[in-house]
Amino acid sequence: MQERLKELQAEALDKIAQAADLKELNDIRVAFLGKKGPITEVLKGMGKLSAEERPKMGALANEVRDAISSQIEARQTELEAAAVELKLAAEKIDVTLPGRPVKAGNHHPLTRIIEEIEDLFIGMGYTVAEGPEVEQDYYNFEALNLPKGHPARDMQDSFYITEEILLRTHTSPVQARTMEKRQGKGPVKIICPGKVYRRDNDDATHSHQFTQIEGLVIDENIRLSDLKGTLDVFAKKMFGADREIRLRPSFFPFTEPSVEMDISCKMCGGHGCSTCKGTGWIEILGAGMVHPNVLEMAGYDSKRYTGFAFGMGPERIAMLKYGIDDIRHFYTNDIRFLKQFSVTE
Ligand SMILES: [Zn+2]
């Protein structure tokens, strides 16, 4: 019996050492230590032994069982560690592999131009004012010296929603609203950026929707020379320090006198080329001294207060600055066009 137990121990230890995985190890445990296993069988035969031999044999059987158990445990720890190693190896991340690029978006060229112009005027002490795109006829026209039936209304073909409500044709109603809020008191120094709408047929230079930035300054003793100085700073910062400006007489119902501002052509340095149509100058914006009627409509004393206003199209500025030949590029949003204005790639 003693020999049989020793044999079983040797056989079990050998199998445990060769067990390839946890399942096999468990099978070995059941086979040797289970209720139907060979050790139990051996112990069943203890009844036939003498009283002196029985405790010795019992102790030996326990030793054998403990030896097998502890060996199984040791092997189990080994196999578990190996399994973890294997899993780690399989899930290993190679940190030296190049990453997949994350595509970043970029500001729309119009947004960039508008923000650049805003920053420029904020730097000169202006604040940014905004207003509704669906506007009352009163603020869009009447408060700007354009009463109903005024022929100059035809200069701006409008999208009317009702008799009195329309999509604003310019950002000037924001000026009218701001002046009204001040109730004829104190200075005003604002720029108004935003979308405007006109019944134009879309082509390379026209769009039914576009953006405008207007500026308005009202205070005592504001003169045309203040306007010219402001526009000169704007033109040089926006287009380059070497650009000259000139003012030409023009007509707008809300300003008197009215002017248009040109900048000297960069392409030819003022000698005349195809970009400037041979004139040496490129038209940039319209401006003028605020019409006394507009000041009075908003509650200002036009004897005491004067002011100037200007309005420009960011599309036109962007087209000149970046050499874009078709206004529709801004709205068709072709990714190949937009990417050219990316600062991240
Ligand atoms: Zn030129």
mmCIF file of C-alpha atoms and ligand atoms in Angstrom:
data_model
loop_
_atom_site.group_PDB
_atom_site.id
_atom_site.type_symbol
_atom_site.label_atom_id
_atom_site.label_comp_id
_atom_site.label_asym_id
_atom_site.label_seq_id
_atom_site.Cartn_x
_atom_site.Cartn_y
_atom_site.Cartn_z
ATOM 1 C CA MET A 1 0.000 0.000 0.000
ATOM 2 C CA GLN A 2 2.844 2.310 0.878
ATOM 3 C CA GLU A 3 4.442 1.681 -2.509
ATOM 4 C CA ARG A 4 1.173 2.231 -4.307
ATOM 5 C CA LEU A 5 0.851 5.640 -2.644
ATOM 6 C CA LYS A 6 4.432 6.589 -3.600
ATOM 7 C CA GLU A 7 3.765 5.525 -7.189
ATOM 8 C CA LEU A 8 0.620 7.614 -7.313
ATOM 9 C CA GLN A 9 2.501 10.629 -5.975
ATOM 10 C CA ALA A 10 5.258 10.279 -8.570
ATOM 11 C CA GLU A 11 2.735 9.814 -11.379
ATOM 12 C CA ALA A 12 0.685 12.817 -10.254
ATOM 13 C CA LEU A 13 3.683 15.126 -9.897
ATOM 14 C CA ASP A 14 4.907 14.132 -13.343
ATOM 15 C CA LYS A 15 1.536 14.905 -14.938
ATOM 16 C CA ILE A 16 1.225 18.198 -13.060
ATOM 17 C CA ALA A 17 4.617 19.305 -14.342
ATOM 18 C CA GLN A 18 3.512 18.576 -17.898
ATOM 19 C CA ALA A 19 0.063 20.189 -17.632
ATOM 20 C CA ALA A 20 -0.146 22.702 -20.475
ATOM 21 C CA ASP A 21 -3.073 24.799 -19.262
ATOM 22 C CA LEU A 22 -5.428 25.398 -16.351
ATOM 23 C CA LYS A 23 -8.106 23.055 -17.679
ATOM 24 C CA GLU A 24 -5.678 20.150 -17.929
ATOM 25 C CA LEU A 25 -4.471 20.907 -14.425
ATOM 26 C CA ASN A 26 -7.999 20.792 -13.061
ATOM 27 C CA ASP A 27 -8.581 17.441 -14.773
ATOM 28 C CA ILE A 28 -5.493 16.106 -12.984
ATOM 29 C CA ARG A 29 -6.788 17.386 -9.649
ATOM 30 C CA VAL A 30 -10.121 15.595 -10.138
ATOM 31 C CA ALA A 31 -8.425 12.425 -11.345
ATOM 32 C CA PHE A 32 -6.057 12.063 -8.369
ATOM 33 C CA LEU A 33 -7.740 13.774 -5.443
ATOM 34 C CA GLY A 34 -11.417 13.275 -6.341
ATOM 35 C CA LYS A 35 -13.775 10.984 -4.439
ATOM 36 C CA LYS A 36 -13.414 8.362 -7.124
ATOM 37 C CA GLY A 37 -9.663 8.866 -7.450
ATOM 38 C CA PRO A 38 -6.936 6.268 -6.730
ATOM 39 C CA ILE A 39 -5.888 7.754 -3.374
ATOM 40 C CA THR A 40 -9.426 7.445 -2.025
ATOM 41 C CA GLU A 41 -9.432 3.886 -3.340
ATOM 42 C CA VAL A 42 -6.207 3.145 -1.446
ATOM 43 C CA LEU A 43 -7.578 4.620 1.775
ATOM 44 C CA LYS A 44 -10.649 2.457 1.500
ATOM 45 C CA GLY A 45 -8.360 -0.556 1.943
ATOM 46 C CA MET A 46 -7.085 0.766 5.323
ATOM 47 C CA GLY A 47 -9.616 -1.340 7.193
ATOM 48 C CA LYS A 48 -7.584 -4.424 6.415
ATOM 49 C CA LEU A 49 -4.474 -3.055 8.153
ATOM 50 C CA SER A 50 -3.354 -3.699 11.694
ATOM 51 C CA ALA A 51 -3.908 -1.112 14.444
ATOM 52 C CA GLU A 52 -0.195 -0.091 14.436
ATOM 53 C CA GLU A 53 0.040 0.321 10.690
ATOM 54 C CA ARG A 54 -3.208 2.271 10.250
ATOM 55 C CA PRO A 55 -2.068 5.700 11.646
ATOM 56 C CA LYS A 56 1.232 5.503 9.766
ATOM 57 C CA MET A 57 -0.544 4.768 6.526
ATOM 58 C CA GLY A 58 -3.104 7.523 7.220
ATOM 59 C CA ALA A 59 -0.276 10.008 7.787
ATOM 60 C CA LEU A 60 1.460 8.902 4.585
ATOM 61 C CA ALA A 61 -1.756 9.204 2.566
ATOM 62 C CA ASN A 62 -2.199 12.756 3.888
ATOM 63 C CA GLU A 63 1.405 13.596 2.985
ATOM 64 C CA VAL A 64 0.895 12.329 -0.537
ATOM 65 C CA ARG A 65 -2.367 14.275 -0.893
ATOM 66 C CA ASP A 66 -0.748 17.473 0.446
ATOM 67 C CA ALA A 67 2.244 17.054 -1.842
ATOM 68 C CA ILE A 68 -0.020 16.714 -4.887
ATOM 69 C CA SER A 69 -2.234 19.637 -3.766
ATOM 70 C CA SER A 70 0.642 22.037 -3.206
ATOM 71 C CA GLN A 71 2.213 21.032 -6.523
ATOM 72 C CA ILE A 72 -1.079 21.704 -8.292
ATOM 73 C CA GLU A 73 -1.272 25.131 -6.647
ATOM 74 C CA ALA A 74 2.268 25.980 -7.649
ATOM 75 C CA ARG A 75 1.658 24.902 -11.217
ATOM 76 C CA GLN A 76 -1.598 26.844 -11.265
ATOM 77 C CA THR A 77 0.220 30.047 -10.266
ATOM 78 C CA GLU A 78 2.752 29.410 -13.018
ATOM 79 C CA LEU A 79 0.106 28.810 -15.659
ATOM 80 C CA GLU A 80 -1.903 31.881 -14.611
ATOM 81 C CA ALA A 81 1.179 34.078 -14.836
ATOM 82 C CA ALA A 82 1.941 32.633 -18.263
ATOM 83 C CA ALA A 83 -1.625 33.360 -19.386
ATOM 84 C CA VAL A 84 -1.283 37.008 -18.261
ATOM 85 C CA GLU A 85 2.061 37.287 -20.075
ATOM 86 C CA LEU A 86 0.462 35.931 -23.220
ATOM 87 C CA LYS A 87 -2.443 38.377 -22.994
ATOM 88 C CA LEU A 88 -0.106 41.326 -22.409
ATOM 89 C CA ALA A 89 2.022 40.319 -25.375
ATOM 90 C CA ALA A 90 -1.067 40.067 -27.585
ATOM 91 C CA GLU A 91 -2.408 43.457 -26.473
ATOM 92 C CA LYS A 92 0.900 45.264 -26.556
ATOM 93 C CA ILE A 93 0.708 48.801 -27.966
ATOM 94 C CA ASP A 94 3.601 49.938 -30.048
ATOM 95 C CA VAL A 95 3.993 53.546 -28.984
ATOM 96 C CA THR A 96 6.581 54.158 -31.692
ATOM 97 C CA LEU A 97 4.035 53.681 -34.508
ATOM 98 C CA PRO A 98 3.119 56.983 -36.185
ATOM 99 C CA GLY A 99 -0.350 58.236 -35.148
ATOM 100 C CA ARG A 100 -3.270 58.805 -37.495
ATOM 101 C CA PRO A 101 -3.534 62.525 -38.268
ATOM 102 C CA VAL A 102 -6.557 64.288 -36.775
ATOM 103 C CA LYS A 103 -7.992 66.641 -39.374
ATOM 104 C CA ALA A 104 -8.503 70.092 -37.942
ATOM 105 C CA GLY A 105 -10.970 72.543 -39.420
ATOM 106 C CA ASN A 106 -10.110 76.156 -40.092
ATOM 107 C CA HIS A 107 -11.878 79.453 -40.099
ATOM 108 C CA HIS A 108 -13.766 80.343 -43.263
ATOM 109 C CA PRO A 109 -11.843 83.009 -45.207
ATOM 110 C CA LEU A 110 -14.726 85.464 -44.738
ATOM 111 C CA THR A 111 -14.749 84.886 -40.982
ATOM 112 C CA ARG A 112 -11.018 85.543 -40.923
ATOM 113 C CA ILE A 113 -11.371 88.798 -42.852
ATOM 114 C CA ILE A 114 -14.283 89.958 -40.672
ATOM 115 C CA GLU A 115 -12.353 89.161 -37.488
ATOM 116 C CA GLU A 116 -9.272 90.916 -38.838
ATOM 117 C CA ILE A 117 -11.308 94.040 -39.627
ATOM 118 C CA GLU A 118 -13.050 93.862 -36.249
ATOM 119 C CA ASP A 119 -9.717 93.602 -34.425
ATOM 120 C CA LEU A 120 -8.354 96.516 -36.398
ATOM 121 C CA PHE A 121 -11.233 98.819 -35.436
ATOM 122 C CA ILE A 122 -11.475 97.528 -31.859
ATOM 123 C CA GLY A 123 -7.832 98.599 -31.626
ATOM 124 C CA MET A 124 -8.989 102.119 -32.561
ATOM 125 C CA GLY A 125 -11.604 102.169 -29.783
ATOM 126 C CA TYR A 126 -14.672 100.899 -31.656
ATOM 127 C CA THR A 127 -17.149 98.409 -30.222
ATOM 128 C CA VAL A 128 -18.931 95.739 -32.269
ATOM 129 C CA ALA A 129 -22.730 96.116 -32.594
ATOM 130 C CA GLU A 130 -25.163 93.596 -34.060
ATOM 131 C CA GLY A 131 -28.811 93.613 -35.065
ATOM 132 C CA PRO A 132 -31.556 91.507 -36.658
ATOM 133 C CA GLU A 133 -31.308 90.220 -40.236
ATOM 134 C CA VAL A 134 -35.098 90.285 -40.563
ATOM 135 C CA GLU A 135 -35.638 93.993 -40.263
ATOM 136 C CA GLN A 136 -38.353 96.630 -40.250
ATOM 137 C CA ASP A 137 -38.652 98.874 -43.281
ATOM 138 C CA TYR A 138 -38.338 101.805 -40.860
ATOM 139 C CA TYR A 139 -34.809 100.943 -39.677
ATOM 140 C CA ASN A 140 -33.628 99.617 -43.039
ATOM 141 C CA PHE A 141 -34.786 102.668 -45.043
ATOM 142 C CA GLU A 142 -36.855 105.391 -43.409
ATOM 143 C CA ALA A 143 -34.544 106.131 -40.467
ATOM 144 C CA LEU A 144 -31.707 106.396 -42.994
ATOM 145 C CA ASN A 145 -33.250 109.213 -44.986
ATOM 146 C CA LEU A 146 -34.968 106.873 -47.452
ATOM 147 C CA PRO A 147 -38.728 107.521 -47.054
ATOM 148 C CA LYS A 148 -41.186 105.337 -48.939
ATOM 149 C CA GLY A 149 -41.167 106.140 -52.658
ATOM 150 C CA HIS A 150 -37.603 107.512 -52.532
ATOM 151 C CA PRO A 151 -35.985 106.693 -55.878
ATOM 152 C CA ALA A 152 -32.741 105.604 -54.205
ATOM 153 C CA ARG A 153 -34.561 102.598 -52.721
ATOM 154 C CA ASP A 154 -34.227 101.094 -56.188
ATOM 155 C CA MET A 155 -30.448 100.961 -55.616
ATOM 156 C CA GLN A 156 -31.114 98.066 -53.256
ATOM 157 C CA ASP A 157 -33.542 95.456 -54.595
ATOM 158 C CA SER A 158 -35.044 93.935 -51.482
ATOM 159 C CA PHE A 159 -36.589 90.707 -50.275
ATOM 160 C CA TYR A 160 -39.836 91.847 -48.614
ATOM 161 C CA ILE A 161 -41.620 89.468 -46.232
ATOM 162 C CA THR A 162 -44.556 91.783 -45.580
ATOM 163 C CA GLU A 163 -45.161 95.460 -46.494
ATOM 164 C CA GLU A 164 -43.147 96.546 -43.451
ATOM 165 C CA ILE A 165 -40.726 93.634 -42.882
ATOM 166 C CA LEU A 166 -37.810 92.670 -45.108
ATOM 167 C CA LEU A 167 -34.401 90.964 -45.064
ATOM 168 C CA ARG A 168 -32.028 93.844 -44.359
ATOM 169 C CA THR A 169 -30.274 95.113 -47.477
ATOM 170 C CA HIS A 170 -27.343 96.564 -45.541
ATOM 171 C CA THR A 171 -26.075 96.652 -41.960
ATOM 172 C CA SER A 172 -27.001 100.358 -41.654
ATOM 173 C CA PRO A 173 -30.180 99.594 -39.649
ATOM 174 C CA VAL A 174 -27.874 98.541 -36.804
ATOM 175 C CA GLN A 175 -26.522 102.112 -36.859
ATOM 176 C CA ALA A 176 -30.066 103.522 -36.809
ATOM 177 C CA ARG A 177 -30.993 101.272 -33.863
ATOM 178 C CA THR A 178 -27.818 102.163 -31.942
ATOM 179 C CA MET A 179 -28.337 105.905 -32.430
ATOM 180 C CA GLU A 180 -31.971 105.595 -31.338
ATOM 181 C CA LYS A 181 -30.924 103.798 -28.139
ATOM 182 C CA ARG A 182 -28.563 106.652 -27.233
ATOM 183 C CA GLN A 183 -31.507 109.070 -27.453
ATOM 184 C CA GLY A 184 -29.427 111.823 -28.968
ATOM 185 C CA LYS A 185 -26.825 111.806 -26.205
ATOM 186 C CA GLY A 186 -23.132 111.128 -26.131
ATOM 187 C CA PRO A 187 -20.679 109.776 -28.648
ATOM 188 C CA VAL A 188 -21.099 106.636 -30.774
ATOM 189 C CA LYS A 189 -18.203 104.591 -32.117
ATOM 190 C CA ILE A 190 -19.275 101.235 -33.505
ATOM 191 C CA ILE A 191 -18.728 98.790 -36.313
ATOM 192 C CA CYS A 192 -21.551 96.511 -37.441
ATOM 193 C CA PRO A 193 -20.617 93.280 -39.214
ATOM 194 C CA GLY A 194 -23.268 90.921 -40.564
ATOM 195 C CA LYS A 195 -25.132 89.255 -43.412
ATOM 196 C CA VAL A 196 -27.268 91.265 -45.826
ATOM 197 C CA TYR A 197 -29.623 90.268 -48.649
ATOM 198 C CA ARG A 198 -30.464 91.696 -52.055
ATOM 199 C CA ARG A 199 -32.395 90.479 -55.064
ATOM 200 C CA ASP A 200 -29.337 90.094 -57.268
ATOM 201 C CA ASN A 201 -28.659 87.409 -59.823
ATOM 202 C CA ASP A 202 -25.625 85.455 -58.625
ATOM 203 C CA ASP A 203 -22.523 85.782 -60.798
ATOM 204 C CA ALA A 204 -18.780 86.174 -60.283
ATOM 205 C CA THR A 205 -19.201 89.509 -58.481
ATOM 206 C CA HIS A 206 -22.811 89.439 -57.209
ATOM 207 C CA SER A 207 -24.583 87.305 -54.637
ATOM 208 C CA HIS A 208 -28.110 87.447 -53.202
ATOM 209 C CA GLN A 209 -26.526 87.113 -49.764
ATOM 210 C CA PHE A 210 -23.265 88.666 -48.722
ATOM 211 C CA THR A 211 -21.634 90.330 -45.720
ATOM 212 C CA GLN A 212 -21.040 93.933 -44.821
ATOM 213 C CA ILE A 213 -19.123 95.810 -42.188
ATOM 214 C CA GLU A 214 -20.219 99.340 -41.490
ATOM 215 C CA GLY A 215 -18.694 101.831 -39.132
ATOM 216 C CA LEU A 216 -20.281 104.830 -37.441
ATOM 217 C CA VAL A 217 -18.715 107.590 -35.387
ATOM 218 C CA ILE A 218 -20.783 110.386 -33.874
ATOM 219 C CA ASP A 219 -19.485 113.094 -31.590
ATOM 220 C CA GLU A 220 -19.003 116.823 -31.454
ATOM 221 C CA ASN A 221 -16.535 118.206 -34.021
ATOM 222 C CA ILE A 222 -16.252 115.091 -36.175
ATOM 223 C CA ARG A 223 -14.984 116.173 -39.594
ATOM 224 C CA LEU A 224 -14.353 114.690 -43.024
ATOM 225 C CA SER A 225 -10.620 114.721 -42.239
ATOM 226 C CA ASP A 226 -11.299 112.341 -39.316
ATOM 227 C CA LEU A 227 -12.974 109.967 -41.771
ATOM 228 C CA LYS A 228 -10.087 110.219 -44.210
ATOM 229 C CA GLY A 229 -7.517 109.573 -41.471
ATOM 230 C CA THR A 230 -9.452 106.542 -40.219
ATOM 231 C CA LEU A 231 -9.770 105.062 -43.717
ATOM 232 C CA ASP A 232 -6.082 105.671 -44.391
ATOM 233 C CA VAL A 233 -5.101 103.705 -41.259
ATOM 234 C CA PHE A 234 -7.529 100.935 -42.245
ATOM 235 C CA ALA A 235 -6.197 100.681 -45.828
ATOM 236 C CA LYS A 236 -2.557 100.585 -44.758
ATOM 237 C CA LYS A 237 -3.126 97.965 -42.040
ATOM 238 C CA MET A 238 -5.317 95.828 -44.281
ATOM 239 C CA PHE A 239 -3.465 96.023 -47.588
ATOM 240 C CA GLY A 240 0.042 97.187 -46.751
ATOM 241 C CA ALA A 241 1.821 100.309 -45.507
ATOM 242 C CA ASP A 242 2.736 101.376 -49.043
ATOM 243 C CA ARG A 243 -0.892 101.746 -50.216
ATOM 244 C CA GLU A 244 -2.294 105.221 -50.871
ATOM 245 C CA ILE A 245 -5.967 106.133 -50.644
ATOM 246 C CA ARG A 246 -8.069 108.659 -52.511
ATOM 247 C CA LEU A 247 -11.635 109.831 -51.943
ATOM 248 C CA ARG A 248 -13.995 110.446 -54.877
ATOM 249 C CA PRO A 249 -17.342 112.255 -54.610
ATOM 250 C CA SER A 250 -20.303 109.872 -54.656
ATOM 251 C CA PHE A 251 -23.943 109.673 -53.570
ATOM 252 C CA PHE A 252 -25.623 107.804 -50.726
ATOM 253 C CA PRO A 253 -28.956 108.950 -49.279
ATOM 254 C CA PHE A 254 -27.733 108.611 -45.677
ATOM 255 C CA THR A 255 -24.515 110.637 -45.989
ATOM 256 C CA GLU A 256 -23.711 114.157 -47.144
ATOM 257 C CA PRO A 257 -21.170 114.625 -48.569
ATOM 258 C CA SER A 258 -20.671 111.054 -49.747
ATOM 259 C CA VAL A 259 -17.414 109.602 -51.000
ATOM 260 C CA GLU A 260 -15.975 106.408 -52.355
ATOM 261 C CA MET A 261 -12.534 105.317 -51.272
ATOM 262 C CA ASP A 262 -10.009 103.792 -53.649
ATOM 263 C CA ILE A 263 -6.614 102.324 -52.795
ATOM 264 C CA SER A 264 -3.609 102.437 -55.082
ATOM 265 C CA CYS A 265 -3.196 99.282 -57.175
ATOM 266 C CA LYS A 266 -0.568 96.932 -55.786
ATOM 267 C CA MET A 267 -0.097 95.126 -59.094
ATOM 268 C CA CYS A 268 1.107 98.130 -61.075
ATOM 269 C CA GLY A 269 2.006 100.578 -58.309
ATOM 270 C CA GLY A 270 -0.491 103.081 -59.725
ATOM 271 C CA HIS A 271 0.621 103.024 -63.375
ATOM 272 C CA GLY A 272 -2.441 101.129 -64.620
ATOM 273 C CA CYS A 273 -2.930 97.421 -65.347
ATOM 274 C CA SER A 274 -5.720 94.924 -65.995
ATOM 275 C CA THR A 275 -6.476 94.494 -62.260
ATOM 276 C CA CYS A 276 -7.206 98.195 -61.827
ATOM 277 C CA LYS A 277 -8.613 98.512 -65.377
ATOM 278 C CA GLY A 278 -5.831 100.895 -66.290
ATOM 279 C CA THR A 279 -6.715 103.507 -63.651
ATOM 280 C CA GLY A 280 -4.057 102.695 -61.036
ATOM 281 C CA TRP A 281 -6.800 102.650 -58.335
ATOM 282 C CA ILE A 282 -9.118 99.993 -56.910
ATOM 283 C CA GLU A 283 -12.479 100.824 -55.344
ATOM 284 C CA ILE A 284 -12.796 99.563 -51.763
ATOM 285 C CA LEU A 285 -15.693 101.153 -49.908
ATOM 286 C CA GLY A 286 -18.306 103.868 -49.620
ATOM 287 C CA ALA A 287 -18.391 106.461 -46.862
ATOM 288 C CA GLY A 288 -19.470 109.949 -45.956
ATOM 289 C CA MET A 289 -20.559 112.411 -43.266
ATOM 290 C CA VAL A 290 -23.808 111.277 -41.613
ATOM 291 C CA HIS A 291 -26.735 113.159 -43.209
ATOM 292 C CA PRO A 292 -28.276 115.695 -40.791
ATOM 293 C CA ASN A 293 -31.716 114.128 -41.451
ATOM 294 C CA VAL A 294 -30.411 110.745 -40.191
ATOM 295 C CA LEU A 295 -29.037 112.383 -37.024
ATOM 296 C CA GLU A 296 -32.304 114.251 -36.412
ATOM 297 C CA MET A 297 -34.421 111.106 -37.022
ATOM 298 C CA ALA A 298 -32.429 109.367 -34.259
ATOM 299 C CA GLY A 299 -32.885 112.300 -31.881
ATOM 300 C CA TYR A 300 -29.487 113.952 -32.253
ATOM 301 C CA ASP A 301 -29.088 117.723 -32.519
ATOM 302 C CA SER A 302 -27.390 117.986 -35.910
ATOM 303 C CA LYS A 303 -26.109 121.482 -35.064
ATOM 304 C CA ARG A 304 -24.108 120.062 -32.171
ATOM 305 C CA TYR A 305 -23.285 116.543 -33.316
ATOM 306 C CA THR A 306 -21.680 115.413 -36.539
ATOM 307 C CA GLY A 307 -20.446 112.015 -37.587
ATOM 308 C CA PHE A 308 -19.075 109.829 -40.318
ATOM 309 C CA ALA A 309 -20.030 106.404 -41.574
ATOM 310 C CA PHE A 310 -18.439 103.888 -43.897
ATOM 311 C CA GLY A 311 -19.455 100.528 -45.292
ATOM 312 C CA MET A 312 -17.464 97.791 -46.959
ATOM 313 C CA GLY A 313 -17.933 94.266 -48.262
ATOM 314 C CA PRO A 314 -15.656 91.678 -46.622
ATOM 315 C CA GLU A 315 -16.058 89.513 -49.762
ATOM 316 C CA ARG A 316 -14.531 92.250 -51.900
ATOM 317 C CA ILE A 317 -11.742 92.836 -49.387
ATOM 318 C CA ALA A 318 -10.998 89.093 -49.228
ATOM 319 C CA MET A 319 -11.085 88.801 -53.040
ATOM 320 C CA LEU A 320 -8.556 91.632 -53.382
ATOM 321 C CA LYS A 321 -6.362 90.496 -50.522
ATOM 322 C CA TYR A 322 -6.247 86.808 -51.490
ATOM 323 C CA GLY A 323 -6.661 87.131 -55.263
ATOM 324 C CA ILE A 324 -10.027 85.308 -55.411
ATOM 325 C CA ASP A 325 -11.791 85.741 -58.750
ATOM 326 C CA ASP A 326 -15.354 84.603 -58.001
ATOM 327 C CA ILE A 327 -17.575 85.612 -55.059
ATOM 328 C CA ARG A 328 -19.441 82.288 -55.314
ATOM 329 C CA HIS A 329 -16.375 80.463 -53.938
ATOM 330 C CA PHE A 330 -17.285 81.849 -50.510
ATOM 331 C CA TYR A 331 -20.678 80.128 -50.514
ATOM 332 C CA THR A 332 -20.210 76.902 -52.459
ATOM 333 C CA ASN A 333 -17.764 75.843 -49.722
ATOM 334 C CA ASP A 334 -15.608 73.576 -51.867
ATOM 335 C CA ILE A 335 -13.193 72.013 -49.377
ATOM 336 C CA ARG A 336 -10.276 72.504 -51.833
ATOM 337 C CA PHE A 337 -10.953 76.245 -51.775
ATOM 338 C CA LEU A 338 -11.449 76.514 -48.008
ATOM 339 C CA LYS A 339 -8.318 74.498 -47.189
ATOM 340 C CA GLN A 340 -6.150 77.120 -48.864
ATOM 341 C CA PHE A 341 -6.950 79.423 -45.944
ATOM 342 C CA SER A 342 -5.996 76.937 -43.269
ATOM 343 C CA VAL A 343 -3.436 78.055 -40.748
ATOM 344 C CA THR A 344 -3.032 74.586 -39.244
ATOM 345 C CA GLU A 345 -1.836 72.676 -42.305
HETATM 346 ZN ZN ZN B 1 -3.034 98.218 -61.540
#
